[in-house]
Every structure is written in structure tokens, then in C-alpha cells.
PDB file of C-alpha atoms in Angstrom:
ATOM      1  CA  UNK G1130      33.247  28.804  12.877  1.00  0.00           C
ATOM      2  CA  UNK G1131      29.967  30.756  10.971  1.00  0.00           C
ATOM      3  CA  UNK G1132      26.599  30.090  12.010  1.00  0.00           C
ATOM      4  CA  UNK G1133      25.804  30.789   8.580  1.00  0.00           C
ATOM      5  CA  UNK G1134      27.979  27.645   7.318  1.00  0.00           C
ATOM      6  CA  UNK G1135      26.966  25.374  10.083  1.00  0.00           C
ATOM      7  CA  UNK G1136      23.877  22.505   7.509  1.00  0.00           C
ATOM      8  CA  UNK G1137      20.569  23.291  10.179  1.00  0.00           C
ATOM      9  CA  UNK G1138      19.651  20.032   8.914  1.00  0.00           C
ATOM     10  CA  UNK G1139      22.094  17.996   8.608  1.00  0.00           C
ATOM     11  CA  UNK G1140      22.312  15.545   5.276  1.00  0.00           C
ATOM     12  CA  UNK G1141      24.990  12.874   3.926  1.00  0.00           C
ATOM     13  CA  UNK G1142      27.126  13.966   1.373  1.00  0.00           C
ATOM     14  CA  UNK G1143      29.305  11.548  -0.378  1.00  0.00           C
ATOM     15  CA  UNK G1144      32.638  13.220  -1.763  1.00  0.00           C
ATOM     16  CA  UNK G1145      33.764  11.750  -5.155  1.00  0.00           C
ATOM     17  CA  UNK G1146      37.597  11.984  -6.270  1.00  0.00           C
ATOM     18  CA  UNK G1147      41.070  10.901  -7.305  1.00  0.00           C
ATOM     19  CA  UNK G1148      42.309  13.833  -5.492  1.00  0.00           C
ATOM     20  CA  UNK G1149      43.562  13.091  -1.632  1.00  0.00           C
ATOM     21  CA  UNK G1150      44.929  16.816  -0.796  1.00  0.00           C
ATOM     22  CA  UNK G1151      40.653  17.892  -2.660  1.00  0.00           C
ATOM     23  CA  UNK G1152      39.249  15.215  -0.440  1.00  0.00           C
ATOM     24  CA  UNK G1153      40.841  15.999   2.715  1.00  0.00           C
ATOM     25  CA  UNK G1154      39.928  19.798   2.339  1.00  0.00           C
ATOM     26  CA  UNK G1155      36.231  19.400   1.194  1.00  0.00           C
ATOM     27  CA  UNK G1156      36.136  17.052   4.297  1.00  0.00           C
ATOM     28  CA  UNK G1157      36.509  19.179   6.707  1.00  0.00           C
ATOM     29  CA  UNK G1158      34.623  21.677   4.860  1.00  0.00           C
ATOM     30  CA  UNK G1159      31.550  19.739   5.201  1.00  0.00           C
ATOM     31  CA  UNK G1160      32.408  18.401   8.507  1.00  0.00           C
ATOM     32  CA  UNK G1161      32.969  21.840   9.747  1.00  0.00           C
ATOM     33  CA  UNK G1162      29.162  21.904   8.330  1.00  0.00           C
ATOM     34  CA  UNK G1163      27.515  20.148  10.350  1.00  0.00           C
ATOM     35  CA  UNK G1164      27.109  16.600   7.600  1.00  0.00           C
ATOM     36  CA  UNK G1165      28.517  13.031   7.903  1.00  0.00           C
ATOM     37  CA  UNK G1166      30.517  13.349   5.183  1.00  0.00           C
ATOM     38  CA  UNK G1167      31.422  10.071   3.133  1.00  0.00           C
ATOM     39  CA  UNK G1168      34.747   9.755   0.605  1.00  0.00           C
ATOM     40  CA  UNK G1169      35.844   7.599  -2.751  1.00  0.00           C
ATOM     41  CA  UNK G1170      39.082   8.538  -4.792  1.00  0.00           C
ATOM     42  CA  UNK G1171      36.915   7.018  -7.878  1.00  0.00           C
ATOM     43  CA  UNK G1172      33.405   5.392 -10.030  1.00  0.00           C
ATOM     44  CA  UNK G1173      33.671   2.002  -8.820  1.00  0.00           C
ATOM     45  CA  UNK G1174      33.972   2.273  -5.549  1.00  0.00           C
ATOM     46  CA  UNK G1175      31.468   5.101  -5.142  1.00  0.00           C
ATOM     47  CA  UNK G1176      28.870   3.403  -6.754  1.00  0.00           C
ATOM     48  CA  UNK G1177      30.052   0.419  -4.455  1.00  0.00           C
ATOM     49  CA  UNK G1178      30.171   3.071  -1.677  1.00  0.00           C
ATOM     50  CA  UNK G1179      25.895   3.860  -2.751  1.00  0.00           C
ATOM     51  CA  UNK G1180      25.074   1.451  -2.417  1.00  0.00           C
ATOM     52  CA  UNK G1181      26.473   0.234   1.255  1.00  0.00           C
ATOM     53  CA  UNK G1182      25.008   3.607   2.192  1.00  0.00           C
ATOM     54  CA  UNK G1183      22.675   6.421   0.542  1.00  0.00           C
ATOM     55  CA  UNK G1184      24.303   9.974   0.609  1.00  0.00           C
ATOM     56  CA  UNK G1185      21.882  13.401   0.319  1.00  0.00           C
ATOM     57  CA  UNK G1186      24.203  13.890  -1.920  1.00  0.00           C
ATOM     58  CA  UNK G1187      27.441  13.954  -4.307  1.00  0.00           C
ATOM     59  CA  UNK G1188      29.790  16.570  -4.918  1.00  0.00           C
ATOM     60  CA  UNK G1189      31.705  14.837  -7.633  1.00  0.00           C
ATOM     61  CA  UNK G1190      34.924  14.310  -9.654  1.00  0.00           C
ATOM     62  CA  UNK G1191      34.440  14.760 -13.320  1.00  0.00           C
ATOM     63  CA  UNK G1192      37.248  13.951 -13.927  1.00  0.00           C
ATOM     64  CA  UNK G1193      38.910  10.586 -13.056  1.00  0.00           C
ATOM     65  CA  UNK G1194      41.245   7.845 -14.265  1.00  0.00           C
ATOM     66  CA  UNK G1195      38.874   4.705 -15.326  1.00  0.00           C
ATOM     67  CA  UNK G1196      35.105   5.046 -14.413  1.00  0.00           C
ATOM     68  CA  UNK G1197      34.409   9.481 -15.121  1.00  0.00           C
ATOM     69  CA  UNK G1198      32.569  11.477 -13.028  1.00  0.00           C
ATOM     70  CA  UNK G1199      30.106  11.198 -16.401  1.00  0.00           C
ATOM     71  CA  UNK G1200      29.341   7.605 -16.926  1.00  0.00           C
ATOM     72  CA  UNK G1201      29.585   6.658 -13.099  1.00  0.00           C
ATOM     73  CA  UNK G1202      26.218   9.558 -12.688  1.00  0.00           C
ATOM     74  CA  UNK G1203      25.068   8.278 -15.829  1.00  0.00           C
ATOM     75  CA  UNK G1204      24.558   5.046 -13.787  1.00  0.00           C
ATOM     76  CA  UNK G1205      23.201   5.924 -10.335  1.00  0.00           C
ATOM     77  CA  UNK G1206      20.758   7.552 -12.918  1.00  0.00           C
ATOM     78  CA  UNK G1207      19.384   4.955 -14.087  1.00  0.00           C
ATOM     79  CA  UNK G1208      19.227   3.076 -11.220  1.00  0.00           C
ATOM     80  CA  UNK G1209      16.162   3.633  -8.780  1.00  0.00           C
ATOM     81  CA  UNK G1210      17.740   4.258  -5.807  1.00  0.00           C
ATOM     82  CA  UNK G1211      20.122   6.058  -6.479  1.00  0.00           C
ATOM     83  CA  UNK G1212      18.480   7.829  -9.126  1.00  0.00           C
ATOM     84  CA  UNK G1213      17.246  10.996  -7.021  1.00  0.00           C
ATOM     85  CA  UNK G1214      20.420  11.717  -5.349  1.00  0.00           C
ATOM     86  CA  UNK G1215      21.533  15.355  -6.420  1.00  0.00           C
ATOM     87  CA  UNK G1216      24.955  14.895  -8.218  1.00  0.00           C
ATOM     88  CA  UNK G1217      27.244  18.362  -8.207  1.00  0.00           C
ATOM     89  CA  UNK G1218      30.198  17.996 -10.345  1.00  0.00           C
ATOM     90  CA  UNK G1219      32.797  19.227  -9.353  1.00  0.00           C
ATOM     91  CA  UNK G1220      35.339  20.815 -13.048  1.00  0.00           C
ATOM     92  CA  UNK G1221      37.807  22.675 -13.797  1.00  0.00           C
ATOM     93  CA  UNK G1222      36.247  22.146 -17.983  1.00  0.00           C
ATOM     94  CA  UNK G1223      33.731  25.516 -17.848  1.00  0.00           C
ATOM     95  CA  UNK G1224      33.940  25.770 -21.514  1.00  0.00           C
ATOM     96  CA  UNK G1225      29.633  24.547 -22.822  1.00  0.00           C
ATOM     97  CA  UNK G1226      30.396  20.883 -23.972  1.00  0.00           C
ATOM     98  CA  UNK G1227      30.949  19.675 -20.910  1.00  0.00           C
ATOM     99  CA  UNK G1228      29.092  21.775 -19.017  1.00  0.00           C
ATOM    100  CA  UNK G1229      26.437  20.518 -20.814  1.00  0.00           C
ATOM    101  CA  UNK G1230      26.755  16.779 -20.586  1.00  0.00           C
ATOM    102  CA  UNK G1231      27.253  17.200 -17.147  1.00  0.00           C
ATOM    103  CA  UNK G1232      23.881  18.016 -17.093  1.00  0.00           C
ATOM    104  CA  UNK G1233      22.798  15.442 -19.814  1.00  0.00           C
ATOM    105  CA  UNK G1234      24.428  12.552 -17.412  1.00  0.00           C
ATOM    106  CA  UNK G1235      22.065  13.735 -14.232  1.00  0.00           C
ATOM    107  CA  UNK G1236      23.907  16.237 -12.639  1.00  0.00           C
ATOM    108  CA  UNK G1237      21.811  18.885 -10.756  1.00  0.00           C
ATOM    109  CA  UNK G1238      25.326  21.570 -11.237  1.00  0.00           C
ATOM    110  CA  UNK G1239      29.177  21.965 -10.820  1.00  0.00           C
ATOM    111  CA  UNK G1240      31.474  23.947  -9.124  1.00  0.00           C
ATOM    112  CA  UNK G1241      34.428  24.467 -10.715  1.00  0.00           C
ATOM    113  CA  UNK G1242      38.218  24.221  -9.196  1.00  0.00           C
ATOM    114  CA  UNK G1243      39.855  25.911  -7.603  1.00  0.00           C
ATOM    115  CA  UNK G1244      37.345  24.686  -5.499  1.00  0.00           C
ATOM    116  CA  UNK G1245      36.208  27.933  -2.592  1.00  0.00           C
ATOM    117  CA  UNK G1246      34.859  25.722  -0.244  1.00  0.00           C
ATOM    118  CA  UNK G1247      32.022  28.998   0.731  1.00  0.00           C
ATOM    119  CA  UNK G1248      30.650  28.764  -2.609  1.00  0.00           C
ATOM    120  CA  UNK G1249      30.797  24.932  -2.340  1.00  0.00           C
ATOM    121  CA  UNK G1250      28.559  24.791   0.937  1.00  0.00           C
ATOM    122  CA  UNK G1251      26.637  27.504  -0.198  1.00  0.00           C
ATOM    123  CA  UNK G1252      25.460  25.028  -3.262  1.00  0.00           C
ATOM    124  CA  UNK G1253      25.005  22.088  -0.927  1.00  0.00           C
ATOM    125  CA  UNK G1254      23.007  23.415   1.456  1.00  0.00           C
ATOM    126  CA  UNK G1255      21.124  24.210  -1.427  1.00  0.00           C
ATOM    127  CA  UNK G1256      19.976  21.197  -3.755  1.00  0.00           C
ATOM    128  CA  UNK G1257      19.521  19.839  -0.332  1.00  0.00           C
ATOM    129  CA  UNK G1258      16.519  22.126   0.532  1.00  0.00           C
ATOM    130  CA  UNK G1259      15.294  21.220  -3.139  1.00  0.00           C
ATOM    131  CA  UNK G1260      16.125  17.404  -2.556  1.00  0.00           C
ATOM    132  CA  UNK G1261      13.720  18.131   0.752  1.00  0.00           C
ATOM    133  CA  UNK G1262      11.309  19.649  -0.369  1.00  0.00           C
ATOM    134  CA  UNK G1263      11.241  17.093  -3.434  1.00  0.00           C
ATOM    135  CA  UNK G1264      10.438  14.013  -1.269  1.00  0.00           C
ATOM    136  CA  UNK G1265       8.204  15.793   0.228  1.00  0.00           C
ATOM    137  CA  UNK G1266       5.917  16.486  -1.994  1.00  0.00           C
ATOM    138  CA  UNK G1267       6.374  12.747  -3.105  1.00  0.00           C
ATOM    139  CA  UNK G1268       5.725  11.223  -0.270  1.00  0.00           C
ATOM    140  CA  UNK G1269       2.791  13.762   0.262  1.00  0.00           C
ATOM    141  CA  UNK G1270       1.215  12.429  -3.739  1.00  0.00           C
ATOM    142  CA  UNK G1271       1.687   8.845  -3.126  1.00  0.00           C
ATOM    143  CA  UNK G1272      -1.635   7.089  -3.435  1.00  0.00           C
ATOM    144  CA  UNK G1273      -0.333   4.561  -1.087  1.00  0.00           C
ATOM    145  CA  UNK G1274      -0.117   6.711   1.980  1.00  0.00           C
ATOM    146  CA  UNK G1275      -3.755   7.130   2.178  1.00  0.00           C
ATOM    147  CA  UNK G1276      -7.167   6.776   1.456  1.00  0.00           C
ATOM    148  CA  UNK G1277     -10.521   8.779   2.327  1.00  0.00           C
ATOM    149  CA  UNK G1278     -12.412   6.290  -0.530  1.00  0.00           C
ATOM    150  CA  UNK G1279     -13.768   3.796   2.509  1.00  0.00           C
ATOM    151  CA  UNK G1280     -16.072   4.535   4.425  1.00  0.00           C
ATOM    152  CA  UNK G1281     -14.362   3.385   7.747  1.00  0.00           C
ATOM    153  CA  UNK G1282     -12.142   6.789   6.342  1.00  0.00           C
ATOM    154  CA  UNK G1283     -15.008   8.772   6.205  1.00  0.00           C
ATOM    155  CA  UNK G1284     -16.789   8.265   9.222  1.00  0.00           C
ATOM    156  CA  UNK G1285     -13.015   8.951  11.310  1.00  0.00           C
ATOM    157  CA  UNK G1286     -12.718  12.206   9.541  1.00  0.00           C
ATOM    158  CA  UNK G1287     -16.803  13.208   9.531  1.00  0.00           C
ATOM    159  CA  UNK G1288     -16.267  12.682  13.464  1.00  0.00           C
ATOM    160  CA  UNK G1289     -12.328  13.451  13.798  1.00  0.00           C
ATOM    161  CA  UNK G1290     -13.319  17.495  12.491  1.00  0.00           C
ATOM    162  CA  UNK G1291     -16.755  18.158  11.692  1.00  0.00           C
ATOM    163  CA  UNK G1292     -16.235  17.175   7.900  1.00  0.00           C
ATOM    164  CA  UNK G1293     -19.463  16.641   6.173  1.00  0.00           C
ATOM    165  CA  UNK G1294     -20.058  13.788   3.350  1.00  0.00           C
ATOM    166  CA  UNK G1295     -19.237  16.747   0.913  1.00  0.00           C
ATOM    167  CA  UNK G1296     -16.772  17.546   2.392  1.00  0.00           C
ATOM    168  CA  UNK G1297     -14.521  15.015   2.985  1.00  0.00           C
ATOM    169  CA  UNK G1298     -14.742  14.148  -0.255  1.00  0.00           C
ATOM    170  CA  UNK G1299     -13.251  17.807  -1.512  1.00  0.00           C
ATOM    171  CA  UNK G1300     -11.065  17.204   0.173  1.00  0.00           C
ATOM    172  CA  UNK G1301     -10.228  12.813  -0.650  1.00  0.00           C
ATOM    173  CA  UNK G1302      -9.588  14.649  -3.991  1.00  0.00           C
ATOM    174  CA  UNK G1303      -7.524  17.122  -2.852  1.00  0.00           C
ATOM    175  CA  UNK G1304      -5.583  14.277  -1.380  1.00  0.00           C
ATOM    176  CA  UNK G1305      -4.932  12.719  -4.905  1.00  0.00           C
ATOM    177  CA  UNK G1306      -3.894  15.915  -6.349  1.00  0.00           C
ATOM    178  CA  UNK G1307      -7.054  17.244  -8.116  1.00  0.00           C
ATOM    179  CA  UNK G1308      -8.220  20.504  -9.107  1.00  0.00           C
ATOM    180  CA  UNK G1309     -11.007  22.031  -7.889  1.00  0.00           C
ATOM    181  CA  UNK G1310     -12.178  21.980 -12.188  1.00  0.00           C
ATOM    182  CA  UNK G1311     -11.652  18.317 -11.808  1.00  0.00           C
ATOM    183  CA  UNK G1312     -12.713  18.360  -8.073  1.00  0.00           C
ATOM    184  CA  UNK G1313     -15.970  19.666  -9.451  1.00  0.00           C
ATOM    185  CA  UNK G1314     -16.148  17.494 -13.152  1.00  0.00           C
ATOM    186  CA  UNK G1315     -15.594  14.355 -10.874  1.00  0.00           C
ATOM    187  CA  UNK G1316     -18.088  15.770  -8.055  1.00  0.00           C
ATOM    188  CA  UNK G1317     -21.150  16.991 -10.466  1.00  0.00           C
ATOM    189  CA  UNK G1318     -19.951  20.871  -8.709  1.00  0.00           C
ATOM    190  CA  UNK G1319     -19.215  24.442  -9.540  1.00  0.00           C
ATOM    191  CA  UNK G1320     -15.108  25.230  -9.618  1.00  0.00           C
ATOM    192  CA  UNK G1321     -17.034  27.594  -6.881  1.00  0.00           C
ATOM    193  CA  UNK G1322     -18.893  25.201  -4.348  1.00  0.00           C
ATOM    194  CA  UNK G1323     -15.872  23.360  -4.557  1.00  0.00           C
ATOM    195  CA  UNK G1324     -13.062  26.049  -3.189  1.00  0.00           C
ATOM    196  CA  UNK G1325     -16.615  26.994  -0.714  1.00  0.00           C
ATOM    197  CA  UNK G1326     -16.155  23.624   0.898  1.00  0.00           C
ATOM    198  CA  UNK G1327     -13.169  23.758   0.590  1.00  0.00           C
ATOM    199  CA  UNK G1328     -12.883  26.366   2.723  1.00  0.00           C
ATOM    200  CA  UNK G1329     -14.411  24.907   5.064  1.00  0.00           C
ATOM    201  CA  UNK G1330     -12.501  22.242   4.382  1.00  0.00           C
ATOM    202  CA  UNK G1331      -9.613  24.701   6.050  1.00  0.00           C
ATOM    203  CA  UNK G1332     -11.415  26.501   8.951  1.00  0.00           C
ATOM    204  CA  UNK G1333     -12.381  23.382   9.940  1.00  0.00           C
ATOM    205  CA  UNK G1334      -8.775  21.707   9.736  1.00  0.00           C
ATOM    206  CA  UNK G1335      -7.034  24.596  10.854  1.00  0.00           C
ATOM    207  CA  UNK G1336      -5.126  24.968   7.924  1.00  0.00           C
ATOM    208  CA  UNK G1337      -4.712  27.463   4.999  1.00  0.00           C
ATOM    209  CA  UNK G1338      -3.408  25.351   1.466  1.00  0.00           C
ATOM    210  CA  UNK G1339      -4.437  21.922   0.022  1.00  0.00           C
ATOM    211  CA  UNK G1340      -0.525  20.457   1.230  1.00  0.00           C
ATOM    212  CA  UNK G1341      -1.401  21.249   4.725  1.00  0.00           C
ATOM    213  CA  UNK G1342      -5.357  19.330   4.555  1.00  0.00           C
ATOM    214  CA  UNK G1343      -3.700  16.997   3.142  1.00  0.00           C
ATOM    215  CA  UNK G1344      -1.347  16.276   6.171  1.00  0.00           C
ATOM    216  CA  UNK G1345      -3.547  17.196   8.704  1.00  0.00           C
ATOM    217  CA  UNK G1346      -5.987  13.902   6.999  1.00  0.00           C
ATOM    218  CA  UNK G1347      -2.181  11.781   6.474  1.00  0.00           C
ATOM    219  CA  UNK G1348      -1.692  12.156   9.991  1.00  0.00           C
ATOM    220  CA  UNK G1349      -5.210  11.777  11.399  1.00  0.00           C
ATOM    221  CA  UNK G1350      -6.199   8.429   9.193  1.00  0.00           C
ATOM    222  CA  UNK G1351      -2.030   6.839  10.128  1.00  0.00           C
ATOM    223  CA  UNK G1352      -2.770   7.077  13.991  1.00  0.00           C
ATOM    224  CA  UNK G1353      -6.623   5.275  13.241  1.00  0.00           C
ATOM    225  CA  UNK G1354      -5.787   3.230  10.787  1.00  0.00           C
ATOM    226  CA  UNK G1355      -7.685  -0.743  11.261  1.00  0.00           C
ATOM    227  CA  UNK G1356      -6.364  -3.424   8.971  1.00  0.00           C
ATOM    228  CA  UNK G1357      -9.883  -3.063   7.234  1.00  0.00           C
ATOM    229  CA  UNK G1358      -8.967  -0.212   6.171  1.00  0.00           C
ATOM    230  CA  UNK G1359      -8.064   0.393   2.837  1.00  0.00           C
ATOM    231  CA  UNK G1360      -5.547   2.439   0.826  1.00  0.00           C
ATOM    232  CA  UNK G1361      -5.393   4.510  -2.174  1.00  0.00           C
TER     233      UNK G1361
END
């Protein structure tokens, strides 16, 4: 097996195609690459399958009897539980009308038939990487994950990292996604002063970026959370 094609982080891929030969070919290729493979022969089966086991990515045939791929994708995107699953259309319809239709209903990409395994694997890997990055970013931005607002949180971060009160305040607003200018307006500081405080925070936390600083603070809070500690 080509090591470059094997998934370093195996994911779950759902293949939806009404042609058994296509299912078999793709299943073998994805399985060899380290993915867990789910299959469905039509759109309704795909919708039911997603409810039972959420895949990380869906390879979806555009043209199928009954519920076609476009309508299947539209329904998937209408459900909060499946709205963010990347959908890659498999189609022999390469005219701009059908390509645009695929994107309009929420598709992330498309591959043309006859399928080339190397291309399919490359696109699957690329979209899974992007999906994981976006998921991580959303997790970091969720206000329910961490509080830096209440007094116990201030004391914890100050004691653990030797942060000044002002540095904790700056870190709090960084964790909320605020820019240096925003933080300056909130705290009555110049953006330059905010940046100086942030540089000190980076040094004390041993990080180099805003995202890393937020992650370190989140980790500290999650391991030291007490029942009276609120969330943002």
C-alpha cells in the first residue's frame, strides 16, 4: 500500500450510490486507506444511516432513483446534527448547471465519473483535514467552554501563570475572540499597550499565538473547575 494514501487520522466515510460495483470499488479503496466505511444504496437509506451513525464525510451519488443526491444533500444540510458534514458529490454531470446545483444545496466538492481512486482519496483527506480544523476552531470559540470572568478564575490563572490582574483581563477578552483594538476600547488602553500585555501573557504561558494562549487557559480551567465556577 502507498503510505501517502493511508489516512493518518482514520475517519468515518459514508458512500451513497445505487450501483453496487461503485460501492465495492470505493469501499475497498477507503478501507485500504484506513477509513471506516458505511454504505447506503439510496437517499432515504443515507438519511437513516446518518441518524444512526454520524459520518465524518459523505460521498454522495448525484443521480439516483427516488431521492436523488441533490435533495438528499439539501435534507442533510437542513438538520443541525448533519449540517456540517462535508458532502462530496460523485457525478457524471459536469455541465455548470449541475455543478452549481450541487454547491447550492450544500455540497463541498465533486468528483467526476468514472471515478479515480487516487483523486477520491485525496479529496476525502483534504476535506476531512479542513473539517477537523473548523471543528477545533468552533470548539475554541464556544463561550460555554471556559470562563475567565469570575473571581476564582482570575485567581487561578494569576496563581498558576503569575499573571497580573491586567494580563488576566486581556487573556479573558482574547479567549472571547476580541481584537487588540476591541480589548483596548473595553479596558481603556491603547492597542499598543494591549499588545504589550499580550506579549507578557505569551511568555508566561509559553505560547506564541492567541489560539494557543486560549487553549492553555482552557486546559487550566478544565482541570481546576469547581462547582461554583461559572461559564461564559
